PDB file of C-alpha atoms in Angstrom:
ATOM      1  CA  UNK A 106       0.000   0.000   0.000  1.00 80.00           C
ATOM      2  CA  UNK A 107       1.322   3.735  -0.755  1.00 84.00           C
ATOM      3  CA  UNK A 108       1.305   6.056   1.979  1.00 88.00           C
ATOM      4  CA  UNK A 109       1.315   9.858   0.876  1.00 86.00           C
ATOM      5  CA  UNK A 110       2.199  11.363   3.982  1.00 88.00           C
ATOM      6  CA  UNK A 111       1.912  15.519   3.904  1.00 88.00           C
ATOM      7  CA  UNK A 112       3.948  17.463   6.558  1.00 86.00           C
ATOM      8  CA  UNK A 113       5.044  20.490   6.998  1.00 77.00           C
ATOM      9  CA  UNK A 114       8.794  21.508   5.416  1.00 60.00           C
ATOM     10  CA  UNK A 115       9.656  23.376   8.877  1.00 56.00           C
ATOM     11  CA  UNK A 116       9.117  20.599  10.775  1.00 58.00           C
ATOM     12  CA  UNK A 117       9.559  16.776  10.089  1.00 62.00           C
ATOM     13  CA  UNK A 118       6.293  14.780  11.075  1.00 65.00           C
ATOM     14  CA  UNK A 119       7.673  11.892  13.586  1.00 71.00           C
ATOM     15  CA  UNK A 120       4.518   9.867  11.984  1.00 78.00           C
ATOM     16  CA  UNK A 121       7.175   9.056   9.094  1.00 82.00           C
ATOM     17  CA  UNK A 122       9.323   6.348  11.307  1.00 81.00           C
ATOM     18  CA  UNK A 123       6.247   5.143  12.240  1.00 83.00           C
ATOM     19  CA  UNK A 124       4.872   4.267   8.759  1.00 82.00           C
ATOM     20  CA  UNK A 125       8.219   3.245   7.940  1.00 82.00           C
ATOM     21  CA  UNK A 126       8.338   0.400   9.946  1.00 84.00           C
ATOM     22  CA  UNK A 127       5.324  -1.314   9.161  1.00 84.00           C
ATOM     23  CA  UNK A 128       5.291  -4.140   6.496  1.00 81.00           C
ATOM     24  CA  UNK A 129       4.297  -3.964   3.064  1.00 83.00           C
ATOM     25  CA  UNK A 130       4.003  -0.101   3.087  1.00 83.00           C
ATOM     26  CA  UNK A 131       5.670   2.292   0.823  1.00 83.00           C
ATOM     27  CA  UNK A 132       5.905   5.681   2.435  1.00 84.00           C
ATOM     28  CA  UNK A 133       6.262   9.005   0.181  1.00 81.00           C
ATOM     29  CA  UNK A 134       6.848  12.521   2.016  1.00 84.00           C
ATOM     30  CA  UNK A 135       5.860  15.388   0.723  1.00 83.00           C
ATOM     31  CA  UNK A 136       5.887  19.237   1.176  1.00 77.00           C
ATOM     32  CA  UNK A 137       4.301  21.305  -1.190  1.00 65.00           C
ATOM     33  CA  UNK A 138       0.882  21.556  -2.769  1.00 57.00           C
ATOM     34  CA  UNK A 139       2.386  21.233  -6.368  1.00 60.00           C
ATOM     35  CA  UNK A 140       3.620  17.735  -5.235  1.00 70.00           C
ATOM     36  CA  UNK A 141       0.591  16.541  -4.039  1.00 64.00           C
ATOM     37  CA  UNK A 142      -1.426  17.757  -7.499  1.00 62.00           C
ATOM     38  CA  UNK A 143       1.384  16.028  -9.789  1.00 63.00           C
ATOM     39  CA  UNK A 144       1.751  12.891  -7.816  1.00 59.00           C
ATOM     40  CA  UNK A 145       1.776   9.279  -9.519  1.00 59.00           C
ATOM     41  CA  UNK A 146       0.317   7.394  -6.480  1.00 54.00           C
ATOM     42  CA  UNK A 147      -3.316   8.782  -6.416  1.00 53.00           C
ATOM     43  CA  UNK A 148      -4.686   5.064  -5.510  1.00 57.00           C
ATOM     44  CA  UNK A 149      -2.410   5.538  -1.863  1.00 73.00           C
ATOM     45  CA  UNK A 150      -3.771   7.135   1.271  1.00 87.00           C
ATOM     46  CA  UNK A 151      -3.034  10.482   1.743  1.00 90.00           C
ATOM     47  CA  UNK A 152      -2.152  11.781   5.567  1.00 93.00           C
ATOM     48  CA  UNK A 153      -2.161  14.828   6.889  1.00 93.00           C
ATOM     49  CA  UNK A 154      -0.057  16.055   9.689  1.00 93.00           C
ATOM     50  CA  UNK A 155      -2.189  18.114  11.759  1.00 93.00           C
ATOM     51  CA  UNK A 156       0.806  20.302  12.232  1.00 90.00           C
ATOM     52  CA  UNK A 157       0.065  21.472   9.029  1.00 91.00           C
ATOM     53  CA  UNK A 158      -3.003  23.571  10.546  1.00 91.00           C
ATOM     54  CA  UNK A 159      -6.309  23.438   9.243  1.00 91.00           C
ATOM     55  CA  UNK A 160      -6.209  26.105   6.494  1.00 91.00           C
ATOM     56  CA  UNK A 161      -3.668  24.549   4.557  1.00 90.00           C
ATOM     57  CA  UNK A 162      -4.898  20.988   4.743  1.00 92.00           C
ATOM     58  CA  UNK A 163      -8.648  22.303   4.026  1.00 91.00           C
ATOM     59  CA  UNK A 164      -6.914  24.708   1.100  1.00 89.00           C
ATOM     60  CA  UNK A 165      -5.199  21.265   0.005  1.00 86.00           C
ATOM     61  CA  UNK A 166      -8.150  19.320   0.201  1.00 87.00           C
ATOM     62  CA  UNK A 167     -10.323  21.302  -2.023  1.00 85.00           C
ATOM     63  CA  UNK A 168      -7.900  21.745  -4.545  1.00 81.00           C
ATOM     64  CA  UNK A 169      -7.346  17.785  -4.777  1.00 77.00           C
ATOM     65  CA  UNK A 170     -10.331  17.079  -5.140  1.00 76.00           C
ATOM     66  CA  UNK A 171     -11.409  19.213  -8.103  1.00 73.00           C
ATOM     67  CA  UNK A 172      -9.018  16.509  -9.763  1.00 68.00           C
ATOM     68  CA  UNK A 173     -10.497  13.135  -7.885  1.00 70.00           C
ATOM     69  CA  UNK A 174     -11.931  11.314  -5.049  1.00 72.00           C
ATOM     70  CA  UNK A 175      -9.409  11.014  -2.277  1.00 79.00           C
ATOM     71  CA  UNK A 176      -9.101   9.086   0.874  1.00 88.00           C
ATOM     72  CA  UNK A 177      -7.398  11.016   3.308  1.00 93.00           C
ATOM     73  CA  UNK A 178      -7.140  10.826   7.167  1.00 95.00           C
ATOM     74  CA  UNK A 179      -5.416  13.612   9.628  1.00 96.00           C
ATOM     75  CA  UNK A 180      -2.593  12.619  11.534  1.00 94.00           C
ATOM     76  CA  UNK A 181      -1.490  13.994  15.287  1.00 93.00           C
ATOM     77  CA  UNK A 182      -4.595  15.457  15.338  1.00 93.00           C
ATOM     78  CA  UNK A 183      -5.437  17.656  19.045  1.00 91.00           C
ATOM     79  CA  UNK A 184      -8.012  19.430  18.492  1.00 92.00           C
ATOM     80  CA  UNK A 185     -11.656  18.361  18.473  1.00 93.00           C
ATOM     81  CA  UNK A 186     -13.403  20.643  17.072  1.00 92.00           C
ATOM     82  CA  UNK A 187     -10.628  21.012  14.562  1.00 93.00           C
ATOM     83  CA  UNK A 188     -11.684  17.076  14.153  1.00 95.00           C
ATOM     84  CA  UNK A 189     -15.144  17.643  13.369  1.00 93.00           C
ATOM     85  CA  UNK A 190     -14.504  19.833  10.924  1.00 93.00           C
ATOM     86  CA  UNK A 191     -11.975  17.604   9.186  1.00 95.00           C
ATOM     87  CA  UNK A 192     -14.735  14.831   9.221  1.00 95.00           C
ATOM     88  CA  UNK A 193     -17.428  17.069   7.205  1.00 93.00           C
ATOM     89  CA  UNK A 194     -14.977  18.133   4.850  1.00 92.00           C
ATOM     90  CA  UNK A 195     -14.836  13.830   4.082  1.00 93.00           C
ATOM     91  CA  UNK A 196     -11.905  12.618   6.101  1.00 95.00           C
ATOM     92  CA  UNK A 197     -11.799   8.872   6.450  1.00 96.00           C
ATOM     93  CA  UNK A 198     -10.456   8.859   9.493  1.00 96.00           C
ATOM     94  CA  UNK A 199      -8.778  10.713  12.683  1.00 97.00           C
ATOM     95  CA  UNK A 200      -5.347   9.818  14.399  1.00 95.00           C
ATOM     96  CA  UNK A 201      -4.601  11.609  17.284  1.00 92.00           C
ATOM     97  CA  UNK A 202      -1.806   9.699  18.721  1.00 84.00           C
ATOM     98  CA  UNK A 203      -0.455   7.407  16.620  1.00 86.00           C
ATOM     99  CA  UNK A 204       1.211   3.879  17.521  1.00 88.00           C
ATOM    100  CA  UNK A 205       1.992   0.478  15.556  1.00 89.00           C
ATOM    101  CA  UNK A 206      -1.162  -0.871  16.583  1.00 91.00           C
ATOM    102  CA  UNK A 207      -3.581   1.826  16.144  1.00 92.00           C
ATOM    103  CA  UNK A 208      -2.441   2.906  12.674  1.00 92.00           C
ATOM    104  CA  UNK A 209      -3.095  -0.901  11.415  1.00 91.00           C
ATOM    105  CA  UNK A 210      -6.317  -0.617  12.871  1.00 93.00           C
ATOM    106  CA  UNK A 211      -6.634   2.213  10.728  1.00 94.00           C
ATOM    107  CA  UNK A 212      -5.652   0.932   7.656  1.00 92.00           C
ATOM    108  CA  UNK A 213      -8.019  -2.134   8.106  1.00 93.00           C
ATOM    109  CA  UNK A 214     -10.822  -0.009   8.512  1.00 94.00           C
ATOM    110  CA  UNK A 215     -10.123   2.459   5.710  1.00 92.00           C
ATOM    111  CA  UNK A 216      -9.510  -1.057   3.830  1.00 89.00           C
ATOM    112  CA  UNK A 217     -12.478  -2.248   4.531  1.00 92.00           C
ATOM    113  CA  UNK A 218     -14.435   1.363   3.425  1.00 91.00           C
ATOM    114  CA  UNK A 219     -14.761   2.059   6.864  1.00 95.00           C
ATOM    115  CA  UNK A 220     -14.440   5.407   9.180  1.00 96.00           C
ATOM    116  CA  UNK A 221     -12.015   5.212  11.590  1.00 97.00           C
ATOM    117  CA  UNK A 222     -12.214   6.952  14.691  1.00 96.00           C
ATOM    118  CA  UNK A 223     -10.050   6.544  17.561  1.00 94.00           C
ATOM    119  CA  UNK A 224     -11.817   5.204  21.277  1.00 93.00           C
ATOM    120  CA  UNK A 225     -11.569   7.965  23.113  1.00 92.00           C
ATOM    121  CA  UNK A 226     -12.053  10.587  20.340  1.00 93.00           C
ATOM    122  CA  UNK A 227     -15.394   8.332  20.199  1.00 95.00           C
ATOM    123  CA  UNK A 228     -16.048   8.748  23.797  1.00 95.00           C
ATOM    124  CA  UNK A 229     -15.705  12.848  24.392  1.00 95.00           C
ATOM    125  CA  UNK A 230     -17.895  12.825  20.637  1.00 93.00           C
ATOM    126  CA  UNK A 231     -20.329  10.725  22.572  1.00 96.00           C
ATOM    127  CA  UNK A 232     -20.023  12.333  25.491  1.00 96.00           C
ATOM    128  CA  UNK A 233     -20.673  16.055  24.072  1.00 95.00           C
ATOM    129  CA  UNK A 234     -23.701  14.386  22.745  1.00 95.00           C
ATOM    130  CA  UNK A 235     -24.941  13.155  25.872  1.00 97.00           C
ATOM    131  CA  UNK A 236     -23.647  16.085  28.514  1.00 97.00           C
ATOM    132  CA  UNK A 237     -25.486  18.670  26.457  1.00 95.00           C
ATOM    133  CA  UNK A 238     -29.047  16.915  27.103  1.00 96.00           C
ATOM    134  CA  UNK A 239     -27.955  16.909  30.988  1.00 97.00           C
ATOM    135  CA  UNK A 240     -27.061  19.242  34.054  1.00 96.00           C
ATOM    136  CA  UNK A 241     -25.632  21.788  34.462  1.00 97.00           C
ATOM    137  CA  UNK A 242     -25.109  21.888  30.508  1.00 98.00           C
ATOM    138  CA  UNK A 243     -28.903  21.402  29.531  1.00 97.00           C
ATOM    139  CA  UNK A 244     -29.507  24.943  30.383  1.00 98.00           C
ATOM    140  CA  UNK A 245     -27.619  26.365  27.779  1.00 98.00           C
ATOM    141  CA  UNK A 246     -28.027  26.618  24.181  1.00 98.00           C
ATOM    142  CA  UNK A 247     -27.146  24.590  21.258  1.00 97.00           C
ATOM    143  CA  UNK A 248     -24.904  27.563  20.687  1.00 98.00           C
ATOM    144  CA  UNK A 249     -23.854  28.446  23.507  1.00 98.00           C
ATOM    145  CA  UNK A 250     -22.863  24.929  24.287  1.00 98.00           C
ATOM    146  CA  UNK A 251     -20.716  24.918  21.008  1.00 97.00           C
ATOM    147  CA  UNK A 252     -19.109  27.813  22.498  1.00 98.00           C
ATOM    148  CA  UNK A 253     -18.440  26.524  25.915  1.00 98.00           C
ATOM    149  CA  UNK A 254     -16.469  23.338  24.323  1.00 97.00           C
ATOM    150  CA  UNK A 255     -14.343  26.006  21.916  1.00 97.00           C
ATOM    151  CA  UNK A 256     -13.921  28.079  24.856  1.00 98.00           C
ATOM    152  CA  UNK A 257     -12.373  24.804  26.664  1.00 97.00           C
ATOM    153  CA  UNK A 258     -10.122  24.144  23.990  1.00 96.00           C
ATOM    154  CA  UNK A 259      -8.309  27.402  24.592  1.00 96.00           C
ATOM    155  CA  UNK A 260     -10.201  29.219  21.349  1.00 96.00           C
ATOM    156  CA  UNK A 261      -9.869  32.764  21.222  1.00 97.00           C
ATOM    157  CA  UNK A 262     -13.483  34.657  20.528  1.00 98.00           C
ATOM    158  CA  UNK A 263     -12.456  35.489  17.369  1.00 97.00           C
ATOM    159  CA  UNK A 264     -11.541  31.809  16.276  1.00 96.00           C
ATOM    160  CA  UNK A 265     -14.848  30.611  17.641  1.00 97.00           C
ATOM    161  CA  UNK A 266     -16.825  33.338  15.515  1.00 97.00           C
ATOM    162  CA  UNK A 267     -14.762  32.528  12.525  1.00 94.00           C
ATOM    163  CA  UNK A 268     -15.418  28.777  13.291  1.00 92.00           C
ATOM    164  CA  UNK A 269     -19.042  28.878  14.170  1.00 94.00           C
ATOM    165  CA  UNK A 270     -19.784  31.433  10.915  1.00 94.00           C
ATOM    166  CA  UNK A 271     -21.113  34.067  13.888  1.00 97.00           C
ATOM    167  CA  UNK A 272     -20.093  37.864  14.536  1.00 97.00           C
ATOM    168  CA  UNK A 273     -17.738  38.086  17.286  1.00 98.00           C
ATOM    169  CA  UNK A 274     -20.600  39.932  19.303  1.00 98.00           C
ATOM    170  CA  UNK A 275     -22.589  37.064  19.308  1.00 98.00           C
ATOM    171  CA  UNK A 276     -19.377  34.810  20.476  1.00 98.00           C
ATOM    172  CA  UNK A 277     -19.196  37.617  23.216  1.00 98.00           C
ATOM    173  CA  UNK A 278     -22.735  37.111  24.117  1.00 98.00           C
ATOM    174  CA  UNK A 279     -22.844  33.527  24.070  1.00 98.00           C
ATOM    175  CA  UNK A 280     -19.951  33.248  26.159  1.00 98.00           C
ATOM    176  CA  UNK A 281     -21.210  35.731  28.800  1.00 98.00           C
ATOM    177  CA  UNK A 282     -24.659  34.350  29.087  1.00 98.00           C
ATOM    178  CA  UNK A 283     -22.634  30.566  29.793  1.00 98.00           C
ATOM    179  CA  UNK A 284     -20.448  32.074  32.673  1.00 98.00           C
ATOM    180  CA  UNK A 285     -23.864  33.518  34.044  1.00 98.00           C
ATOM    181  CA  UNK A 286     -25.612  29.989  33.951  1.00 98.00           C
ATOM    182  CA  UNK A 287     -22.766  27.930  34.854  1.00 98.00           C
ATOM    183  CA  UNK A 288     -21.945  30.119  37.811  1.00 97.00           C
ATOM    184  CA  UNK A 289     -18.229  30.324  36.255  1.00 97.00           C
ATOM    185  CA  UNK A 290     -16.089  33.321  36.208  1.00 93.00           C
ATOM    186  CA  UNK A 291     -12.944  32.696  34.106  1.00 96.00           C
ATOM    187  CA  UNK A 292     -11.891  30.488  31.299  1.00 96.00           C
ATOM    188  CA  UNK A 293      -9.696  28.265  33.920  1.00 97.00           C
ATOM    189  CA  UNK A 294     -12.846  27.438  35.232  1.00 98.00           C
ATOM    190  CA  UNK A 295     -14.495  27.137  31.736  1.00 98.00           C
ATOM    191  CA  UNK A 296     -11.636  24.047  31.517  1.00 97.00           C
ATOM    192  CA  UNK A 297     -12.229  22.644  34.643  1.00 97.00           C
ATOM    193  CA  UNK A 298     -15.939  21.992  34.345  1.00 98.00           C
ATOM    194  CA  UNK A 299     -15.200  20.086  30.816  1.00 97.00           C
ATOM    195  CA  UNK A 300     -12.638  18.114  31.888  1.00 96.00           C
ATOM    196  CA  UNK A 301     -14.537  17.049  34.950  1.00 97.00           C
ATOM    197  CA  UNK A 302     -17.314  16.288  32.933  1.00 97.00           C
ATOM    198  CA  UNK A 303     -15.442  14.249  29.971  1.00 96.00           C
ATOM    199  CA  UNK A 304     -15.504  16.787  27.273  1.00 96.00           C
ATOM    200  CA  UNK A 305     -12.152  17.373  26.502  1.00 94.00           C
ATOM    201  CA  UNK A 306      -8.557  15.431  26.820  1.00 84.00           C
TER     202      UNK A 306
END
């Protein structure tokens, strides 16, 4: 199987030993976007390094496929929300930190036309799912709920409103009216509450 494996030129992805020393892989490392668009393998998966940071792989993405249908997965991946996003945009699958054992699951799944998703990225998605329905969280909005899990991933307003598609006043807003009914006054306490209740790493 070929293994395109993107990174970025500044820094070396340590993913590349990794794919290296599984069997009956060839790995190819690449750079630039110009690579990527002129590359013989098209049939191989194509991995992201998350390092990469979501505007290039998205600009990447949507260049690539104006040519063809791709199977790509992200790679060192942190950031949920970042995660989700990567998932609509039709990522087969999430690695967030990679071993021997997990990417062979992976390439069984992706094998087998399956999405793979690692356990516990499955649990805090199933969790957020669950928490939001309950107390304290069912008393917010769907929105402001969004903004309460970007808030306790370290977002900045701005990121959340560019994420979200809202002004930043509304981000503002949102994240006011969640201090006032989650009784919480800072964002260290914003990171608390979702770690105690599962919704982040």
């Amino acid at each position: 199987m070929h293994i395109i494996l993107i990174s970025s030129a500044i820094k070396k992805s340590p993913s590349a030993k990794l794919f290296q020393r599984l069997n009956d892989i060839t790995l190819h490392e690449i750079t630039k976007l110009e690579d990527i668009l002129n590359y013989k393998h098209t049939s191989g998966l194509i991995f992201f390094d998350a390092a990469l940071g979501m505007e290039e792989i998205t600009r990447q993405i949507q260049l690539y496929q104006q040519k063809k249908a791709i199977k790509w997965l992200v790679i060192n991946a942190t950031d949920i929300q970042q995660s989700l996003l990567y998932l609509q945009l039709g990522a087969s699958g999430i690695l967030t930190q990679p071993g021997e054992k997990k990417v062979q699951d992976c390439l069984q799944s992706i094998s087998h036309g399956q999405l793979y998703l690692e356990p516990d990225f499955i649990q805090i998605l199933a969790l957020r799912q669950i928490k939001k329905t309950l107390l304290p969280f069912k008393q917010l909005t769907a929105r402001e709920y969004d903004v309460f899990c970007m808030l306790a991933e370290d977002y900045s307003i701005q990121a959340i409103a560019e994420q979200l598609s809202i002004t930043t006043k509304t981000a503002f807003n949102c994240q006011a009216q969640l201090r006032k009914k989650l009784e919480i006054k800072n964002q260290q306490s914003i990171f608390k509450l979702a770690k105690k209740h599962g919704l982040i790493n």
